Coordinates of C-alpha atoms and ligand atoms in Angstrom, one line a residue:
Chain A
X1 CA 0.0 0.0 0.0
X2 CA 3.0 2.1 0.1
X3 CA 3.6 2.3 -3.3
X4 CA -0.2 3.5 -3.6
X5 CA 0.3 7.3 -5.3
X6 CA -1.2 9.7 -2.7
X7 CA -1.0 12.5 -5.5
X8 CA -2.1 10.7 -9.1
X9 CA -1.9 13.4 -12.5
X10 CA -2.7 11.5 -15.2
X11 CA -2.2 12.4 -18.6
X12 CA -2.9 16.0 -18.0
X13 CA -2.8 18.2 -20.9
X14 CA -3.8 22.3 -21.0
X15 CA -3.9 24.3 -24.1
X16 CA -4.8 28.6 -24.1
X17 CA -5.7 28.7 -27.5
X18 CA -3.2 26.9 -30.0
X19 CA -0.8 27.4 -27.5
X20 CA -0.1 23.6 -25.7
X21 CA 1.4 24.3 -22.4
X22 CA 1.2 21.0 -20.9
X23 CA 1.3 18.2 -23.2
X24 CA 0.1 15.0 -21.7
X25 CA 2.0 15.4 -18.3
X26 CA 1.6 12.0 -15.8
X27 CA 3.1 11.8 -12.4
X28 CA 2.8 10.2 -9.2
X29 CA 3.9 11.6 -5.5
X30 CA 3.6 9.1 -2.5
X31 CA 2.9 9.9 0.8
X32 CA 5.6 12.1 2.2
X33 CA 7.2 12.2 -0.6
X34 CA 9.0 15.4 -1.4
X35 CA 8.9 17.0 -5.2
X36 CA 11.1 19.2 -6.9
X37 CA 10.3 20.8 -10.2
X38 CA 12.4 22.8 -11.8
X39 CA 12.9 24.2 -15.3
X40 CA 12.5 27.7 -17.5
X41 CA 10.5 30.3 -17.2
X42 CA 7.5 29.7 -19.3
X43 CA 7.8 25.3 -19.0
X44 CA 4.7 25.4 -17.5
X45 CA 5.6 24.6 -13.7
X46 CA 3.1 26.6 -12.4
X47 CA 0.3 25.7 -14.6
X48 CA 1.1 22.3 -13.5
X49 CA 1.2 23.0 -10.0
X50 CA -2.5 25.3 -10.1
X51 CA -3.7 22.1 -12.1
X52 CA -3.5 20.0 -8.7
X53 CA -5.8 21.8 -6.9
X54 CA -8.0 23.5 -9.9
X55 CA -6.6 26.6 -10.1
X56 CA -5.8 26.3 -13.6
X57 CA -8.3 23.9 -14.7
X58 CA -6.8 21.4 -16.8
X59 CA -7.9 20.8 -20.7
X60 CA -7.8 17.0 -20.7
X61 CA -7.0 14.5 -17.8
X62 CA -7.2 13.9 -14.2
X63 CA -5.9 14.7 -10.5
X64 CA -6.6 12.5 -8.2
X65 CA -5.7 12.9 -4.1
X66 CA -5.7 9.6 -2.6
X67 CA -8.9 7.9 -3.8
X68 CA -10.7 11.5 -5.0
X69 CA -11.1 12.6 -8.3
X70 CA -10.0 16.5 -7.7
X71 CA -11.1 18.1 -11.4
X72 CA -14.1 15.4 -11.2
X73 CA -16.4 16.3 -13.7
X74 CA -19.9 17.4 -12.4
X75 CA -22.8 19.8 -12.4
X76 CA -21.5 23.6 -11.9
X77 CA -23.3 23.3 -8.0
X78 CA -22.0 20.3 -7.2
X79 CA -18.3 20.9 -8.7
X80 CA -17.9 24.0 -6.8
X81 CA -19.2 22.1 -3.4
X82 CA -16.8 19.5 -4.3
X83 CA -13.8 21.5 -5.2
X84 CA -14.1 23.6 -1.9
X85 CA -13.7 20.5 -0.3
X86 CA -10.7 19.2 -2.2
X87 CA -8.8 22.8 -2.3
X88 CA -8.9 22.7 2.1
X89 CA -7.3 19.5 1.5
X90 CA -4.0 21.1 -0.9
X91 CA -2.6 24.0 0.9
X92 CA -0.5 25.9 -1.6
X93 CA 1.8 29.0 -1.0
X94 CA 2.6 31.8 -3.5
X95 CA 5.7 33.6 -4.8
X96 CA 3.2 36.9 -3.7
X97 CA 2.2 35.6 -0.6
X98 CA -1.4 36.3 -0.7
X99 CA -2.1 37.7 2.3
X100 CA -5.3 39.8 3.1
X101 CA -4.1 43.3 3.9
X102 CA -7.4 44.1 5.7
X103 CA -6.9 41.4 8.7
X104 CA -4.0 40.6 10.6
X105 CA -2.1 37.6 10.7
X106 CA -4.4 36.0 13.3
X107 CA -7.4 37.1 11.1
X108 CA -5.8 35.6 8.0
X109 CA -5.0 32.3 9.5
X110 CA -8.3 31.8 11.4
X111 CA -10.4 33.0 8.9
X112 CA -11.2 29.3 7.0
X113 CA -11.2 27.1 9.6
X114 CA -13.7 29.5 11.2
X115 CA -15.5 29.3 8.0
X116 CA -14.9 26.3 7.0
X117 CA -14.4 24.0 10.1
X118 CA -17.0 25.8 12.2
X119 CA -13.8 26.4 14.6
X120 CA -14.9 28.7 17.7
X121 CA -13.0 31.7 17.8
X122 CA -10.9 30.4 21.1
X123 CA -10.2 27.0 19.1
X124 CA -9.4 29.1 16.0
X125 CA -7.2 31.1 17.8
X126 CA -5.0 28.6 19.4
X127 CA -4.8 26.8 16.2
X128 CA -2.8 30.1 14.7
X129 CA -0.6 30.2 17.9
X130 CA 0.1 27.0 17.6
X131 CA 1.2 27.1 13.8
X132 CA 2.7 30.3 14.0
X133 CA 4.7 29.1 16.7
X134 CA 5.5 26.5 14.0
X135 CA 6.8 28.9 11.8
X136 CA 8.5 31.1 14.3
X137 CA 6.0 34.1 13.9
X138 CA 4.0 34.1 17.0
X139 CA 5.4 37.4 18.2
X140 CA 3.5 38.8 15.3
X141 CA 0.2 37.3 16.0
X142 CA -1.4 40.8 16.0
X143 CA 0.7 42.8 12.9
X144 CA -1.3 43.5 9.8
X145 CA 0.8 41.8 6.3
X146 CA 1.9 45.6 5.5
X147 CA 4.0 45.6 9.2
X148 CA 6.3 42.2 8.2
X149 CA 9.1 41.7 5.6
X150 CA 8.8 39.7 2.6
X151 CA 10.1 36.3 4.6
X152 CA 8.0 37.0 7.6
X153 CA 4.7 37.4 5.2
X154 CA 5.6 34.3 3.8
X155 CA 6.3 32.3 6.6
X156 CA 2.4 33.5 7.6
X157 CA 0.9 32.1 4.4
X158 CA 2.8 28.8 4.9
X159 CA 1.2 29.2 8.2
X160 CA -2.5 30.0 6.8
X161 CA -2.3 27.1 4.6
X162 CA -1.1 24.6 7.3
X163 CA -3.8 25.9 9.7
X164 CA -6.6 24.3 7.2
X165 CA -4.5 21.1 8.0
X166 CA -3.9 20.0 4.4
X167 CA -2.7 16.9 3.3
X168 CA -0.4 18.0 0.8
X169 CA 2.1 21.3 0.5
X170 CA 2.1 23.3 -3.2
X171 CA 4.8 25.8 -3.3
X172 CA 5.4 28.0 -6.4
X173 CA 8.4 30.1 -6.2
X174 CA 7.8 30.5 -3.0
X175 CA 11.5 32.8 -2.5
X176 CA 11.6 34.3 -5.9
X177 CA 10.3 37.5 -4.6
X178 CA 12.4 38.2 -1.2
X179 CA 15.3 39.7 -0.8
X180 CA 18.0 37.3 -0.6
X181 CA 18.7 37.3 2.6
X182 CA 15.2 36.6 3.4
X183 CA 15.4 33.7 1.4
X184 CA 16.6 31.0 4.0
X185 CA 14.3 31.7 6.6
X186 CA 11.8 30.9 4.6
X187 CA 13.8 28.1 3.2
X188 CA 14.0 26.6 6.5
X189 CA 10.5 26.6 7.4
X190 CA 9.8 24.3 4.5
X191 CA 12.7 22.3 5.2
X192 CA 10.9 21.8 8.6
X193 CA 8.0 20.6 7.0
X194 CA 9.3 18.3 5.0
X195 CA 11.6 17.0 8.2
X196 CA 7.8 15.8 9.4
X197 CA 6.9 14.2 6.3
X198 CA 4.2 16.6 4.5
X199 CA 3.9 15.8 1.3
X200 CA 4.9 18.5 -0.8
X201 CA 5.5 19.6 -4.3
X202 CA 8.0 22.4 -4.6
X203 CA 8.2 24.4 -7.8
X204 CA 11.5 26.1 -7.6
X205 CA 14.7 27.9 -9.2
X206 CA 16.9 27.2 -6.1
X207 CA 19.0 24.1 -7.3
X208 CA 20.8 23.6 -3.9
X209 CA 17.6 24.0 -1.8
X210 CA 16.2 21.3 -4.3
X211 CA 18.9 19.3 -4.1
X212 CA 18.8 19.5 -0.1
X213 CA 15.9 19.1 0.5
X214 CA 13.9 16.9 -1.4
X215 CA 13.7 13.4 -2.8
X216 CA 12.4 13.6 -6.5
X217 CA 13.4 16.5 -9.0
X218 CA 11.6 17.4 -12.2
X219 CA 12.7 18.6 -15.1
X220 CA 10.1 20.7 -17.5
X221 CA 10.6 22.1 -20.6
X222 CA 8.2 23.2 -23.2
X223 CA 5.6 21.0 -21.3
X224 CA 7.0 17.9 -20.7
X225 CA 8.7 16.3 -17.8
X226 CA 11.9 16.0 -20.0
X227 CA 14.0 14.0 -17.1
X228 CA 12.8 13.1 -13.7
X229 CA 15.1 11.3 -10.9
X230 CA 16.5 11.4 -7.5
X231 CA 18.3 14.8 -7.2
X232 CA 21.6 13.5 -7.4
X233 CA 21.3 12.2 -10.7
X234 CA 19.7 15.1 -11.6
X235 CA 21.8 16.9 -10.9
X236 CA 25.7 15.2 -11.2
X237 CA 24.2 13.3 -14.0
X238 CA 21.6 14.4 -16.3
X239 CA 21.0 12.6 -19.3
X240 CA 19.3 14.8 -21.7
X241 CA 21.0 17.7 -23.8
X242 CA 18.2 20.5 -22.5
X243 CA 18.9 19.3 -18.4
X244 CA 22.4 19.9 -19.0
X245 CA 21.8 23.6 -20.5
X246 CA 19.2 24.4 -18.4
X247 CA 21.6 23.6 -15.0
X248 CA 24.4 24.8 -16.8
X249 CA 23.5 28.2 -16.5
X250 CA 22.1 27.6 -13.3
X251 CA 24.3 26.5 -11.1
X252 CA 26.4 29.4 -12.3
X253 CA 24.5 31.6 -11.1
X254 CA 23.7 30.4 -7.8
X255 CA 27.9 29.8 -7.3
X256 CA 28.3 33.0 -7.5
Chain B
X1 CA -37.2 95.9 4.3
X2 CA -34.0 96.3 6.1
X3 CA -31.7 93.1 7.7
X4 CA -32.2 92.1 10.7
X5 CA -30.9 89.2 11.9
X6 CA -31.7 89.6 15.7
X7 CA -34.7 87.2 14.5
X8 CA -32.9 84.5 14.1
X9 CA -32.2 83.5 17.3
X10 CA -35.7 83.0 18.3
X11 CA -36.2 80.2 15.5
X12 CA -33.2 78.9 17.2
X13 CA -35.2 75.7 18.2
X14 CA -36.9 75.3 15.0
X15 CA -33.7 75.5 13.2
X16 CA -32.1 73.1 15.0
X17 CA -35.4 70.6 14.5
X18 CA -34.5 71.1 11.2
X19 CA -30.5 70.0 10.9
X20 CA -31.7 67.2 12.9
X21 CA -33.7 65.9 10.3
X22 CA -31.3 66.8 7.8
X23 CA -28.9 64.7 9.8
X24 CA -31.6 61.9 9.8
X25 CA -32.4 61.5 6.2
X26 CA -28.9 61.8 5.0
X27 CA -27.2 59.4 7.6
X28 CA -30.4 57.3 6.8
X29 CA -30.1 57.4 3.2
X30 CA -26.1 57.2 3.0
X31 CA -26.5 53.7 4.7
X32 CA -29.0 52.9 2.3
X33 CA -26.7 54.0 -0.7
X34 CA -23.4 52.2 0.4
X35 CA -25.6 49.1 1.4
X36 CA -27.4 49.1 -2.2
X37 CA -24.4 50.3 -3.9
X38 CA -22.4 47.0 -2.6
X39 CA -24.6 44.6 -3.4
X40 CA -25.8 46.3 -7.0
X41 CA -21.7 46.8 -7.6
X42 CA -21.5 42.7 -7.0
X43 CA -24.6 42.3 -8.9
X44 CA -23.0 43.9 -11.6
X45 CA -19.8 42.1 -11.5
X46 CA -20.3 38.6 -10.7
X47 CA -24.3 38.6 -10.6
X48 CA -25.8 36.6 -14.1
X49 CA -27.1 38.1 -16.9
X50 CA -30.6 38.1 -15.7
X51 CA -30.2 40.0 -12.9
X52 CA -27.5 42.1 -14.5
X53 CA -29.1 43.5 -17.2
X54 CA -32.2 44.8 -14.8
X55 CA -29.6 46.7 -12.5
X56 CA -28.3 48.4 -15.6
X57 CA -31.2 49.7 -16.5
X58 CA -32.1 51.0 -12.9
X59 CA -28.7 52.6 -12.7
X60 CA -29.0 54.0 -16.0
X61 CA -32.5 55.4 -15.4
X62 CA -31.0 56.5 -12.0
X63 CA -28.1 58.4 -13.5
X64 CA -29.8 59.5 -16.4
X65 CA -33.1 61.4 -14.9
X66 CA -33.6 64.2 -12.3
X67 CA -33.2 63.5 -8.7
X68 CA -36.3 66.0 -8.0
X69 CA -38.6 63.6 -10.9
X70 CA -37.2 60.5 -8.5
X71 CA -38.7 62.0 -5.7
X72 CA -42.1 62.7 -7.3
X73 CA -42.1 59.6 -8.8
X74 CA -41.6 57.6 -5.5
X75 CA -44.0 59.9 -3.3
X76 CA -46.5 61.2 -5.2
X77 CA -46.4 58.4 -8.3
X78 CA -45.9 54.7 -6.2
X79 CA -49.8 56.0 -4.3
X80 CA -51.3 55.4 -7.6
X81 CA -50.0 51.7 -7.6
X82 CA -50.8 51.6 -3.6
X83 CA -48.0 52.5 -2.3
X84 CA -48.3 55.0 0.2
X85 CA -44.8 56.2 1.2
X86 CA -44.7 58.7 4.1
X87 CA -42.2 61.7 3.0
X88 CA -39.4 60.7 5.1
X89 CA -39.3 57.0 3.8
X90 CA -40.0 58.3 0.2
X91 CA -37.0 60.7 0.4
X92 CA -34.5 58.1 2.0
X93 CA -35.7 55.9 -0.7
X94 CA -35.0 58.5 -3.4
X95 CA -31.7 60.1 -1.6
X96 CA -30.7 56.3 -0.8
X97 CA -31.3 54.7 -4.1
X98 CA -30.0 57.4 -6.4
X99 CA -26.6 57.5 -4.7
X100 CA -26.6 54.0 -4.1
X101 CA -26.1 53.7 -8.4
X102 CA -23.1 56.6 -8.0
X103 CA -21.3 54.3 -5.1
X104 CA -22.0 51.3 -6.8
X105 CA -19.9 52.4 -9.8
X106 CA -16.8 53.5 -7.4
X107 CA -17.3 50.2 -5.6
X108 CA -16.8 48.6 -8.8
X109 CA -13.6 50.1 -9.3
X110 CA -12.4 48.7 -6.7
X111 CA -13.5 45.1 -6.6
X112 CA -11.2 45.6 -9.9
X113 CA -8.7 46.8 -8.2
X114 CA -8.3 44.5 -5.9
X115 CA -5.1 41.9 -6.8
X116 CA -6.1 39.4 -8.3
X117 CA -4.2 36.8 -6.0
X118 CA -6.4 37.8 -3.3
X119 CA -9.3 35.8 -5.2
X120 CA -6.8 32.8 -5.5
X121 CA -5.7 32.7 -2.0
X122 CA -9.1 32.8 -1.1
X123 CA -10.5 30.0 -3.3
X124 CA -6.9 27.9 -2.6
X125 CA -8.4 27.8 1.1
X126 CA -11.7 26.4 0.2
X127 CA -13.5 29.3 0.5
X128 CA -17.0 29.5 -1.9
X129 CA -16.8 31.8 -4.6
X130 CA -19.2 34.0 -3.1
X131 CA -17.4 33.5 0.8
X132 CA -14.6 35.2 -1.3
X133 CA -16.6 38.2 -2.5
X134 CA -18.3 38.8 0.9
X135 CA -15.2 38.3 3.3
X136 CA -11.9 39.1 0.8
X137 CA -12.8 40.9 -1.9
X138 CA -15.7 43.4 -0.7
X139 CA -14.3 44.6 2.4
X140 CA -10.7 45.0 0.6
X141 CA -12.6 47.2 -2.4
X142 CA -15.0 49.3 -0.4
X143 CA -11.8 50.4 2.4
X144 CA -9.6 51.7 -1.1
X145 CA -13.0 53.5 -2.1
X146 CA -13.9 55.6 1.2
X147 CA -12.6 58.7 -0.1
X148 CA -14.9 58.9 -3.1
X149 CA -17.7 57.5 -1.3
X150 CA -17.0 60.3 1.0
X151 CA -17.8 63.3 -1.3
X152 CA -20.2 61.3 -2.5
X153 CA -21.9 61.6 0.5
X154 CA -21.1 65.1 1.1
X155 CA -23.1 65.7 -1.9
X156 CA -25.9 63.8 -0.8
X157 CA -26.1 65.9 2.3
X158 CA -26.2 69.0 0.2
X159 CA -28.7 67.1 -2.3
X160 CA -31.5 66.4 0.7
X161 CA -32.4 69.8 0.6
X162 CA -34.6 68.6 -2.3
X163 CA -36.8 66.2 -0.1
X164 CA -38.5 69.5 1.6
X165 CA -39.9 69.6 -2.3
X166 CA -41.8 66.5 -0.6
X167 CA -42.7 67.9 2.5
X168 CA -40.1 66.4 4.9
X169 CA -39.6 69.3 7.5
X170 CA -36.0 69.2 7.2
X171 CA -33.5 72.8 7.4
X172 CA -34.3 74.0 4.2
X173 CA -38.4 73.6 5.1
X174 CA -37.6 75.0 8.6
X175 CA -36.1 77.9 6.9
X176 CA -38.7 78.5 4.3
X177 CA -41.3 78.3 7.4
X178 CA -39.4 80.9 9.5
X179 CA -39.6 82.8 6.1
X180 CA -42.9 82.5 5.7
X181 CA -43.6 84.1 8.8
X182 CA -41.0 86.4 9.3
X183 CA -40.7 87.4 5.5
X184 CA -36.8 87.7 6.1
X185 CA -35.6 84.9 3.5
X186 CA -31.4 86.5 3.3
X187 CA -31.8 85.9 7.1
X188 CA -33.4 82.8 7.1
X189 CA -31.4 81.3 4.0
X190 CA -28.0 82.3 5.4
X191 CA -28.4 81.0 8.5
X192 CA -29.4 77.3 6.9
X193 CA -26.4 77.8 5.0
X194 CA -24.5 78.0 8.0
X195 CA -26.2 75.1 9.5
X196 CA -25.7 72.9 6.6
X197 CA -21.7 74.1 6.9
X198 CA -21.5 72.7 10.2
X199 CA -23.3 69.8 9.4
X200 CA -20.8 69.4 6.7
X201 CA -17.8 70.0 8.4
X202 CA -18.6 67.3 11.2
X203 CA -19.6 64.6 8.6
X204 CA -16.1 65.6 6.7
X205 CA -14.1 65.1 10.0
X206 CA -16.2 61.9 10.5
X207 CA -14.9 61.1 7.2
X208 CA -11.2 61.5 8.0
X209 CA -11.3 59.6 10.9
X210 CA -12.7 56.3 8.8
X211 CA -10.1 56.9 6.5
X212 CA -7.5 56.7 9.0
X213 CA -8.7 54.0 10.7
X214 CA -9.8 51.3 7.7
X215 CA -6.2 52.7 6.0
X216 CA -4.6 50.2 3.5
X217 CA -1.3 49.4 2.4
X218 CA 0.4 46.3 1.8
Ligands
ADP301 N1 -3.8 32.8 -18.8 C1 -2.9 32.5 -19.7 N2 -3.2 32.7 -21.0 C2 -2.4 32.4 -22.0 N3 -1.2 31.9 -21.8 C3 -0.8 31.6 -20.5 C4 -1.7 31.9 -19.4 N4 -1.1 31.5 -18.3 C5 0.1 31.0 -18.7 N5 0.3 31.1 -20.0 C6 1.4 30.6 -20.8 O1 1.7 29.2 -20.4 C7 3.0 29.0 -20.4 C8 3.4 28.3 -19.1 O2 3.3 29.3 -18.0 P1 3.7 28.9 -16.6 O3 3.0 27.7 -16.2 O4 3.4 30.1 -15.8 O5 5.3 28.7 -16.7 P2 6.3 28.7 -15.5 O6 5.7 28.7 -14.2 O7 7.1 27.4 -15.8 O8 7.2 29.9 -15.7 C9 3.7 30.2 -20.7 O9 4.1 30.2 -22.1 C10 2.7 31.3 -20.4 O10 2.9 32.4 -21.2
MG302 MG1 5.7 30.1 -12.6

């Protein structure tokens, strides 16, 4: 039952127009398992990522968390009761963060599970201590977004998400916007997750974090998965020309 | 006939009766506009085509006519269809609705204006599409509009004058009643004018004082 996929895309496929930007895309994550995807600007990592929890509705195929279809098709109604439910499964994190400027960080993390999980405000409210302890933010429990840096904000969204007590992590670019040395708190925060064994998936352009910290590393390209591995082969040994280009120039400019 | 504003005092009472009432109807009608403009500003965003289309109309018809015909219309024209409006409702009704189409297109302004990833985090929680609107994207929109909203409501202070057209004893009826028995209308007329400047100038500062609170930045 281990090898059961927890995450199943199958065959996805999404087109704007003429334009193809995933072409028949499959992949399986297991339980705990911890994905990397890296690749170009434009590969169609995020589209990907925003398929998995409808976001980006997908053309053709399916996404499928444990034993639930997630883009099941179904009557307007129905789909968006169904999708609610699915999407407080997948927390996912942005490279903007996302934060409501009009509450504070208590209101933004107690907000759905008040809503949602018919929380009382006292239950609600030590369920953001108790994840923003998590994330080392609890000293800010009444700032609004506008009052924290760039890695602070983030490390409250990871927060938010994790307060709706998801079953899998999406993070898309999560760092590209801080200042660099905001980066590694932030960094750090997800490496804690993944030390407890959330299931994440981790679109990124931060080939040593990748490499650090988790156990699977995609390659996209003009979207397709061109070359998927462990991340040392990935990375000391790629097999296809584009891999080898692509980190090339990457890990140049990271060794700078 | 000579000034003489020594009369003025002794319609002290009366006067004050009437900024009362002005203060009534346009706080009255000022919720009613921001309330109606909110939900016909959603309506027109998000709301399907057959409500939609309705709204339009009503705000175009709104916009497009009179604010004096309005009030006719709704006091002395909804009795032939059996409804009886007593002046006060009739003008918040009028006052209310008619603004209520001017704040509805600065609230939709900024539901536009609102970031876009604001929906998304919303919707990635597992909020509703309409949760969204109510709790993320509304409140957000209608805190970035207050300063708009704000004159708009200056003007319907100054517009609610027209409601004593209807026979709601408000200042400018309390100060065509003093005239009308003191025959001193420059006295009479100024000293509303002064009244409705103080009115004025205590709604502006309550103005401020939202603005400062509710302040966004991100
Ligand atoms: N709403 C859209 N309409 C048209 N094209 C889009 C839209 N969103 C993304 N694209 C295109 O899809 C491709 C993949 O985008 P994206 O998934 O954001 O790439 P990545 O995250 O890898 O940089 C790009 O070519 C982009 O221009
Ligand atoms: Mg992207």
């Amino acid at each position: 039952m281990t090898d059961k996929p927890f995450i199943d895309i199958r065959h996805a496929a999404k087109s704007y127009g003429a334009l193809e930007v995933l072409k028949d895309i499959s992949l399986q994550v297991r339980k705990g398992q911890i994905v990397a995807i890296i690749g170009p600007s434009g590969s169609g990592k995020s589209t990907l990522l925003r398929a998995i929890n409808d976001l980006d509705p997908l053309t053709k195929g399916e996404v499928w968390l444990e034993d639930m279809q997630v883009n099941k098709p179904l009557p307007p109604r129905q789909y968006e009761r169904h999708i609610n439910q699915m999407r407080q499964q997948i927390g996912m994190v942005f490279q903007h963060f996302n934060l409501f400027p009009h509450l504070t960080v208590r209101g933004n993390i107690t907000l759905a599970p008040k809503m949602l999980k018919r929380l009382t405000e006292a239950e609600a409210n030590a369920l953001a201590e108790k994840q923003l302890a998590h994330v080392g933010m609890l000293d800010r429990i009444d700032y609004y977004p506008s009052q924290l840096s760039g890695g602070q904000k983030q490390r409250v969204a990871i927060a938010r998400a994790l307060a709706m007590e998801p079953k899998v992590m999406l993070f898309d670019e999560v760092t590209s916007a801080l200042d660099p040395e905001l980066v590694e708190e932030v960094n750090l925060t997800m490496k804690k997750l993944a030390e407890e064994h959330m299931t994440m998936i981790i679109v990124t352009h931060e080939m040593r974090f990748a490499q650090d910290v988790c156990d699977r590393v995609l390659f996209m390209d003009q979207g397709v998965v061109v070359e998927e591995g462990p991340p040392e082969v990935i990375f000391r040994n790629p097999q296809h020309e584009r891999t080898k280009n692509f980190l090339r120039k990457h890990l140049q400019g990271n060794a700078q | 006939m000579t000034l003489d504003f020594t009369i003025v005092p002794s319609y002290f009472t009366l006067l004050l009766i009437g900024s009362g009432w002005t203060i009534a109807i346009t706080a009255a009608a000022a919720v009613l506009s921001f309330v109606v403009g909110i939900l016909f500003a959603v309506i027109a965003l998000y709301g399907p085509a057959l409500v939609r289309y309705p709204i339009r109309l009503f705000a175009w018809l709104f916009m497009g006519t009179p604010l004096l015909l309005q009030l006719f219309l709704i006091y002395f024209g909804l009795i032939q269809i059996g409804i009886d409006l007593p002046a006060f409702a009739a003008g918040v009704i009028g006052l209310g609705l008619h603004f209520a189409v001017y704040n509805s297109d600065i609230i939709q302004s900024g539901i536009r204006a609102v970031d876009k990833g604001q929906y998304e985090g919303a919707r990635t929680l597992g909020l509703s599409r309409l949760q969204t609107i109510a709790r993320i994207i509304v409140p957000q929109a209608v805190r970035s509009v207050i300063p708009p909203i704000g004159n708009n409501m200056i003007a319907l202070l100054k517009d609610s004058a027209l409601v004593s057209v209807i026979g709601v004893t408000e200042l400018t009826l309390t100060a065509q009643l003093a005239i009308s028995k003191t025959f001193h209308p420059f006295e009479f007329y100024l000293a509303a004018a002064v009244c409705y400047y103080v009115i004025n100038l205590g709604l502006e500062a309550g103005l401020r004082h939202l603005e400062g609170r509710v302040q966004l930045s991100r």
